[in-house]
Short mmCIF file of C-alpha atoms in Angstrom, two decimals:
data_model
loop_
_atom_site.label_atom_id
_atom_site.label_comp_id
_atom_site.label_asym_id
_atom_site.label_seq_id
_atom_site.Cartn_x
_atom_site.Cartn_y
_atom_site.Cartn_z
CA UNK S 14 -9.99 -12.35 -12.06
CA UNK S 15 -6.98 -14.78 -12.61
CA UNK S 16 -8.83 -17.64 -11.23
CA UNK S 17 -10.96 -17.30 -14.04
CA UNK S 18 -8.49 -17.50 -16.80
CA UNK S 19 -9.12 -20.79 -19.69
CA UNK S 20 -6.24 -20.37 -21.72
CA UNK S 21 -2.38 -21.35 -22.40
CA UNK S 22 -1.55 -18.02 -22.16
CA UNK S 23 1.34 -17.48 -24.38
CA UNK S 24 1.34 -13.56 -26.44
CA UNK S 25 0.42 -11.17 -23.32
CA UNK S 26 -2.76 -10.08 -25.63
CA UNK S 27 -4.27 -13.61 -25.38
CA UNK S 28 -3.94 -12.80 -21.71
CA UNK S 29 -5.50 -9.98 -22.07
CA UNK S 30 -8.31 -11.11 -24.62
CA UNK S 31 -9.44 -14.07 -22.48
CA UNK S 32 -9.54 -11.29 -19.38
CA UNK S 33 -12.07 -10.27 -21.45
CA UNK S 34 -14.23 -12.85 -22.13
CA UNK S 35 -13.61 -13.93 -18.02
CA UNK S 36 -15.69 -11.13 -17.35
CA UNK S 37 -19.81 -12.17 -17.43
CA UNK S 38 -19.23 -16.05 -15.87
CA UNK S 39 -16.56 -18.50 -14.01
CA UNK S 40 -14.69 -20.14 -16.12
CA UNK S 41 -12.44 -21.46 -13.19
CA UNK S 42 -9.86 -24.38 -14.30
CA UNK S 43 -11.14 -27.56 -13.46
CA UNK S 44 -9.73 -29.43 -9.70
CA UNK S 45 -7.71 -32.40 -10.21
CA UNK S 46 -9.33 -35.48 -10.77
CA UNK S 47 -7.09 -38.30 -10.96
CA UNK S 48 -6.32 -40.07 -7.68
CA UNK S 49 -2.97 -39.17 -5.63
CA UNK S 50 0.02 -40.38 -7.01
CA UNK S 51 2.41 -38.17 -5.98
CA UNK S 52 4.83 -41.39 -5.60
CA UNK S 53 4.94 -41.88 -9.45
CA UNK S 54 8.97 -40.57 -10.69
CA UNK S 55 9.19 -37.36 -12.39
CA UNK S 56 10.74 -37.68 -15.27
CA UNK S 57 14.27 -36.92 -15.66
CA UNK S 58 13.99 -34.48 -18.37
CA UNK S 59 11.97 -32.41 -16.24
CA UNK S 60 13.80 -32.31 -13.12
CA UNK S 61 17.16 -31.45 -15.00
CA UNK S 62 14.98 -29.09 -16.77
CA UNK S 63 13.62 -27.37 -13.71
CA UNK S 64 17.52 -27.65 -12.35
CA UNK S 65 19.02 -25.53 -15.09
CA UNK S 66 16.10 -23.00 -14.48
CA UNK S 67 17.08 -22.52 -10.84
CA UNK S 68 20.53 -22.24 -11.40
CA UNK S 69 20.37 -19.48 -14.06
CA UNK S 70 17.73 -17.80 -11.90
CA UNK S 71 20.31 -15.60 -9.65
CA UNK S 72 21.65 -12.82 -11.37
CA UNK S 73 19.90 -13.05 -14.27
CA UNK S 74 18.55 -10.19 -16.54
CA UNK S 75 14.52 -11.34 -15.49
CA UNK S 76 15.58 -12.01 -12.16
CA UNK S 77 17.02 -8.30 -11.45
CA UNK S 78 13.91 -6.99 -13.41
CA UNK S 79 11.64 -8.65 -10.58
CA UNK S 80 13.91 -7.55 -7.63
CA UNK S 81 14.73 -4.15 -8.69
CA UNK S 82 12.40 -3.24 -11.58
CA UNK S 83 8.77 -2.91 -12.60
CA UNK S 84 7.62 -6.30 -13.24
CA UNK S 85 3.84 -6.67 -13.20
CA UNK S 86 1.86 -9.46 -12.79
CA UNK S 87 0.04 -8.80 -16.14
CA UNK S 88 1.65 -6.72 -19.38
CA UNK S 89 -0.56 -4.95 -20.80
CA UNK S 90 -3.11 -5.25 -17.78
CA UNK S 91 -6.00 -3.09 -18.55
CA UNK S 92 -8.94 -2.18 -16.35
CA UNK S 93 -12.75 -2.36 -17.63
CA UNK S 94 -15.46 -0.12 -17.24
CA UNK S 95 -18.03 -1.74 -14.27
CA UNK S 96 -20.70 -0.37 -16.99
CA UNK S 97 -20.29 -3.45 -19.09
CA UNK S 98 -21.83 -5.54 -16.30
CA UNK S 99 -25.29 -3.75 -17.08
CA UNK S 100 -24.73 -2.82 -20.51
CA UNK S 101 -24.72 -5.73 -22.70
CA UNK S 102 -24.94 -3.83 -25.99
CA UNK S 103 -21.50 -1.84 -25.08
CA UNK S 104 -19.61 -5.23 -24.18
CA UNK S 105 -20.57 -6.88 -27.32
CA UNK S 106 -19.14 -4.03 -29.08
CA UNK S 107 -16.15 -3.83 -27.07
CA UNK S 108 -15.58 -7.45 -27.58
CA UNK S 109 -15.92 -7.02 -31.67
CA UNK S 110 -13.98 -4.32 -32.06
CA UNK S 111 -16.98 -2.05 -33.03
CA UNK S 112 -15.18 0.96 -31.81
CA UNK S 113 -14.89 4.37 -33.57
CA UNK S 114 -12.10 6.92 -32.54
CA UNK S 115 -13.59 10.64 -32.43
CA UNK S 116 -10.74 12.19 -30.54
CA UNK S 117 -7.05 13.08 -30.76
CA UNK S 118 -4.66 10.60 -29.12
CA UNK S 119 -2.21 12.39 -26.46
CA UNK S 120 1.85 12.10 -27.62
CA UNK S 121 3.39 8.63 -27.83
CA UNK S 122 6.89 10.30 -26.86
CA UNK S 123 8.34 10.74 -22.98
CA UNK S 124 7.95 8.85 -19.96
CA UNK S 125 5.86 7.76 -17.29
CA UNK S 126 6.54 6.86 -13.59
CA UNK S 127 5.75 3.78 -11.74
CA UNK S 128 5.75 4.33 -7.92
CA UNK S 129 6.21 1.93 -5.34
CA UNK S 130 4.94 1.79 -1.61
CA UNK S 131 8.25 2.07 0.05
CA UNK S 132 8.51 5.57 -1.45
CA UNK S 133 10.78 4.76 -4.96
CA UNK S 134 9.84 5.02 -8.42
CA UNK S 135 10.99 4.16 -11.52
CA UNK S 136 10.64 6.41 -15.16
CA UNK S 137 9.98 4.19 -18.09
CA UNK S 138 9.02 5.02 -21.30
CA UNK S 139 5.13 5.62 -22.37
CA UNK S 140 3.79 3.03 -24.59
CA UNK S 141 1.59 4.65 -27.93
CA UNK S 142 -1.97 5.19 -27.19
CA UNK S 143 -2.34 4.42 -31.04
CA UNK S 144 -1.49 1.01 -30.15
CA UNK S 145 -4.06 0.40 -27.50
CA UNK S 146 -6.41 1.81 -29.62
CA UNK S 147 -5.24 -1.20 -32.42
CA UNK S 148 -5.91 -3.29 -29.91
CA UNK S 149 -9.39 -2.23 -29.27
CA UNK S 150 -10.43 -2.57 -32.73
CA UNK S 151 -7.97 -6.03 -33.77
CA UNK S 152 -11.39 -8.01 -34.31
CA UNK S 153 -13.56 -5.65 -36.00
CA UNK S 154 -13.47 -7.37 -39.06
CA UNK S 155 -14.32 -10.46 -37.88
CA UNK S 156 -18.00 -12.50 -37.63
CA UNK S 157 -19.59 -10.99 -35.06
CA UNK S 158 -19.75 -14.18 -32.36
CA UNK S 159 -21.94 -12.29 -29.30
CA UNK S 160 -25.29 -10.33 -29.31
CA UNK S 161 -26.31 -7.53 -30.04
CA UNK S 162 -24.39 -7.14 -33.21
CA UNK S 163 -25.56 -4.06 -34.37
CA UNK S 164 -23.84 -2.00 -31.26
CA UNK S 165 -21.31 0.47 -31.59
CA UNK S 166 -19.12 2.35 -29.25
CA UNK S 167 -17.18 5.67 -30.04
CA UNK S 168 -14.51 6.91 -28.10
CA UNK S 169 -14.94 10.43 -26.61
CA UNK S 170 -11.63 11.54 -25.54
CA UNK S 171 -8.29 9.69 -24.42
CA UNK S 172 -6.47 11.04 -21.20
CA UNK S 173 -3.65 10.20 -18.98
CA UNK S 174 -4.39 8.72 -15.55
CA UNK S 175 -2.94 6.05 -13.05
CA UNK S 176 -3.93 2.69 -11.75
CA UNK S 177 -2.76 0.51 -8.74
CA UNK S 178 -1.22 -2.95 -9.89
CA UNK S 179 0.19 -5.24 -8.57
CA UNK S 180 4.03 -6.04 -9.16
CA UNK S 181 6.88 -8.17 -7.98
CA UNK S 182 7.50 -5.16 -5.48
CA UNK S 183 4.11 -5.26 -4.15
CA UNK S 184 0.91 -2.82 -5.31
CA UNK S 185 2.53 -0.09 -7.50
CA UNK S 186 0.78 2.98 -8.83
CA UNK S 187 1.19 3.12 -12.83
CA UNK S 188 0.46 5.31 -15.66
CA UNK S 189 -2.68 4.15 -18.09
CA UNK S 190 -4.29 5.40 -21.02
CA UNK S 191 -8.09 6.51 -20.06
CA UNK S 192 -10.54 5.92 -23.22
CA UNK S 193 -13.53 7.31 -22.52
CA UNK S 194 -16.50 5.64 -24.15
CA UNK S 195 -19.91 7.84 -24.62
CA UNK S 196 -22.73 6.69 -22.47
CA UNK S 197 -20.17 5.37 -19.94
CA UNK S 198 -19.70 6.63 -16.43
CA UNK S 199 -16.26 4.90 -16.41
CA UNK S 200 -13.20 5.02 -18.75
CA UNK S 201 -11.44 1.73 -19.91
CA UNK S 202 -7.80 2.01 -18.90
CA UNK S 203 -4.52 -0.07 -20.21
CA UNK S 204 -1.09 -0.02 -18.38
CA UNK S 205 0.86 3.08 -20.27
CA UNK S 206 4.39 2.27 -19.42
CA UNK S 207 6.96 -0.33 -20.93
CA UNK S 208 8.10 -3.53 -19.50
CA UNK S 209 11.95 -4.04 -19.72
CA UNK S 210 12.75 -6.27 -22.68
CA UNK S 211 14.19 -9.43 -20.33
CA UNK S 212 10.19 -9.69 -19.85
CA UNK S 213 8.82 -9.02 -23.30
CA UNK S 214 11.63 -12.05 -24.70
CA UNK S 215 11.16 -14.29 -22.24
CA UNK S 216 7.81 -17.25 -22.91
CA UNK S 217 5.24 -17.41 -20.37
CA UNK S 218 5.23 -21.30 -20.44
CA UNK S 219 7.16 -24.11 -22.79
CA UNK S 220 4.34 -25.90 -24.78
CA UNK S 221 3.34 -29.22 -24.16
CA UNK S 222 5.06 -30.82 -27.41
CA UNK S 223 8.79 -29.79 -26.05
CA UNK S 224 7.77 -31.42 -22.50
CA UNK S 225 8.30 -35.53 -21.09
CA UNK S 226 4.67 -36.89 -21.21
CA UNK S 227 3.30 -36.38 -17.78
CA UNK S 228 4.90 -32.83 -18.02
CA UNK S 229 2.75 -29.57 -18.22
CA UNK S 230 4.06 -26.75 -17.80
CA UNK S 231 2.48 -24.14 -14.98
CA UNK S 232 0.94 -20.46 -15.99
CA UNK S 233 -0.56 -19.07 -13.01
CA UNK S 234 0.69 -20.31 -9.47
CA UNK S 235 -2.00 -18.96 -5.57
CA UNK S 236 -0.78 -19.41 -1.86
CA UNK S 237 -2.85 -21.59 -0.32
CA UNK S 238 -2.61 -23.35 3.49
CA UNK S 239 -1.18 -26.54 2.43
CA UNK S 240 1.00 -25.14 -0.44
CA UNK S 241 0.60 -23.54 -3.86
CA UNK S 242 -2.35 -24.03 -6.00
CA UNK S 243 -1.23 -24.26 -9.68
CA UNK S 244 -3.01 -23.97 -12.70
CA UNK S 245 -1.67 -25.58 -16.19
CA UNK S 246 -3.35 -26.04 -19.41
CA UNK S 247 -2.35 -29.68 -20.76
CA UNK S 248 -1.86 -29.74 -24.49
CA UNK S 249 -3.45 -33.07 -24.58
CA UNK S 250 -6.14 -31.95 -21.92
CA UNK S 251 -4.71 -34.85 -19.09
CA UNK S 252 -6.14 -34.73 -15.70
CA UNK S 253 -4.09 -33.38 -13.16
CA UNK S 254 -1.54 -35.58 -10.57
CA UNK S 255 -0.39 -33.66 -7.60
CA UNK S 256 2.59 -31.37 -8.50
CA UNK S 257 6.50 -31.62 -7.92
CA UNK S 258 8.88 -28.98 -7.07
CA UNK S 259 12.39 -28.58 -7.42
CA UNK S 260 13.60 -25.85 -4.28
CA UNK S 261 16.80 -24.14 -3.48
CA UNK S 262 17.56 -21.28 -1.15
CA UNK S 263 16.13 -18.77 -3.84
CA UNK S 264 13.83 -20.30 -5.82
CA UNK S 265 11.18 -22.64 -5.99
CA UNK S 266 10.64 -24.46 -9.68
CA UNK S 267 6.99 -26.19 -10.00
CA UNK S 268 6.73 -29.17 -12.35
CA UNK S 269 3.14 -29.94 -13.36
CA UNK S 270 2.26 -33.10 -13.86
CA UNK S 271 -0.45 -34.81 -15.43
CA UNK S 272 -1.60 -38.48 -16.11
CA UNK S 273 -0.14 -38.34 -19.90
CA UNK S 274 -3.52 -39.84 -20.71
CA UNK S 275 -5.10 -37.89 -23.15
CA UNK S 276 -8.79 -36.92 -22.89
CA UNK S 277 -11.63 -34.52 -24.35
CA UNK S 278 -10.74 -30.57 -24.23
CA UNK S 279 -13.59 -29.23 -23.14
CA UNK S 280 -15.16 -26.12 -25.34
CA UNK S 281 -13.64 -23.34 -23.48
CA UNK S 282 -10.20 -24.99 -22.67
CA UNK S 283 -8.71 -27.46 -20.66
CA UNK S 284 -7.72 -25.66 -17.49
CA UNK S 285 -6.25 -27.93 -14.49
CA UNK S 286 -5.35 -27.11 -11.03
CA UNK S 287 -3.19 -28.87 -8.73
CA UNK S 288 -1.50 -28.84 -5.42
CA UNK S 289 2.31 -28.07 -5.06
CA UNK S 290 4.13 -29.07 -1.60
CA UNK S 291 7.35 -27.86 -0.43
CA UNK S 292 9.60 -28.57 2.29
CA UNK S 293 10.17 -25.34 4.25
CA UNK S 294 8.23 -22.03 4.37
CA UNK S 295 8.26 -20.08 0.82
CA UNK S 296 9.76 -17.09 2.54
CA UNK S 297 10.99 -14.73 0.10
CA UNK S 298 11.81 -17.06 -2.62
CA UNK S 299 10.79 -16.88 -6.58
CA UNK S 300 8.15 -19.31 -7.71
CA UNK S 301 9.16 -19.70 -11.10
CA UNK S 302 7.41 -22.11 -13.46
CA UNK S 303 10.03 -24.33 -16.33
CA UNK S 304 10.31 -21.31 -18.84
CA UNK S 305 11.77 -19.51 -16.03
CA UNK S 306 8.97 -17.57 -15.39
CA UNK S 307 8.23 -15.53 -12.28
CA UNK S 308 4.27 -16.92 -11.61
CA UNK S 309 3.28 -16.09 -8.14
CA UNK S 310 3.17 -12.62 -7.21
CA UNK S 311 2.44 -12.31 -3.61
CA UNK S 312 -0.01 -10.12 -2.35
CA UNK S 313 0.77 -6.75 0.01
#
């Protein structure tokens, strides 16, 4: 479902949102285009940029979040019901918002526990379930923008349950909120547990504007057999140039770069994917992007 992501992702509900609308079609970023020229200089900006990162990287408050905390891949991740694939009328309400609450929400107080395979867990406290549901309904009041407008869902109860995600410490089992939806076999479910706040106040990437030209920062980073596929959304939709990296022992800093040429955004975003090489195996180290951002979560 990441692959399919067409957006600067900067608030975690924008993440979340564009999930979402991921769902019916690919809406993968586009390859690179432009020719190799992995030869042209990085700017210096960037590299003493992607310098200061690394170096404030050990010991840091986000970096003993990822080794000893619960940092997921996604805040706020939330799980959809497989209905919507064959029930067009109950997406296009979920996506508008058109959702009425007939139940009583469970407590927002007390704490939930996130357990990890090798056998720890961590209590952290429950987010409100009157917050999802604000969530849910945060575009009711706009123009309806997808058929059939007219649809409506209503929310039947609201229970705890559990999810598997996927964290800096491997798959984790978390608490979610379970809204059930009437006329749905399954319940949509939202991660029910805080992040620590060296997560929430950190920014996913550093915009375009604050960057050399050429520069763009990464959001989304994949293993692949020749190195790490990136993904970057270009402020001034650029094509993609092969990407740099700046490595120590613990950390690996990917620089995006771009042509600096502007060109057309495309409707749906401006989505670009490129290769990053490095010089020894990845091993255990971070992949962190030029906010300082963990952005490749490996898989178990």
């Amino acid at each position: 479902m990441l692959r399919r992501l067409r957006t600067a992702a900067l608030p975690i509900i924008a993440l979340a949102v564009l999930t979402v609308l991921a769902v019916p079609g690919d809406t993968a970023p586009a390859p690179a285009a432009a020719p190799d020229q992995s030869d042209v200089p990085v700017p210096g900006g960037a590299l003493e940029r992607a310098r200061q990162v690394a170096e404030a990287w050990p010991g840091s408050a986000m970096g003993q979040s990822w080794q000893s905390g619960y940092f997921p891949q996604r805040e706020g991740q939330f799980w959809l019901p497989k209905d919507f694939s064959q029930n067009d009328g109950a997406f296009a309400a979920f996506l508008g918002g058109r959702i009425a609450l007939e139940t009583g929400l469970p407590p927002a107080s007390g704490t939930g526990t996130v357990s990890f395979a090798d056998g720890t867990s961590i209590a952290l406290p429950l987010t409100d379930p009157r917050a999802a549901y604000g969530e849910l309904v945060r575009y009711r009041d706009n123009p309806c923008t997808r058929e059939p407008c007219d649809t409506r869902l209503t929310v039947t109860a609201v229970r705890p349950g559990t999810r598997p995600q996927l964290t800096s410490r491997g798959t984790a089992t978390v608490p979610v909120w379970e809204f059930r939806f009437a006329g749905l076999d399954e319940p949509y479910a939202v991660a029910a547990v805080e992040v620590e706040s060296a997560q929430k106040s950190a920014r996913y990437t550093v915009p375009g504007e604050d960057l050399p030209t050429g520069i763009a920062d990464v959001l989304l980073a994949f293993h692949d057999e020749k190195g790490l596929e990136g993904v970057m959304y270009p402020h001034d939709c650029a094509d993609a140039l092969p990407g740099a990296v700046y490595e120590t022992a613990d950390v690996l800093v990917l620089i995006g770069r771009t042509t600096g040429r502007p060109t057309d955004c495309e409707p749906n975003g401006a989505g670009r994917s490129t290769l990053f090489r490095f010089t020894r195996p990845l091993g255990d180290r971070v992949v962190l992007n030029l906010a300082g951002r963990p952005i490749y979560f490996p898989e178990d």
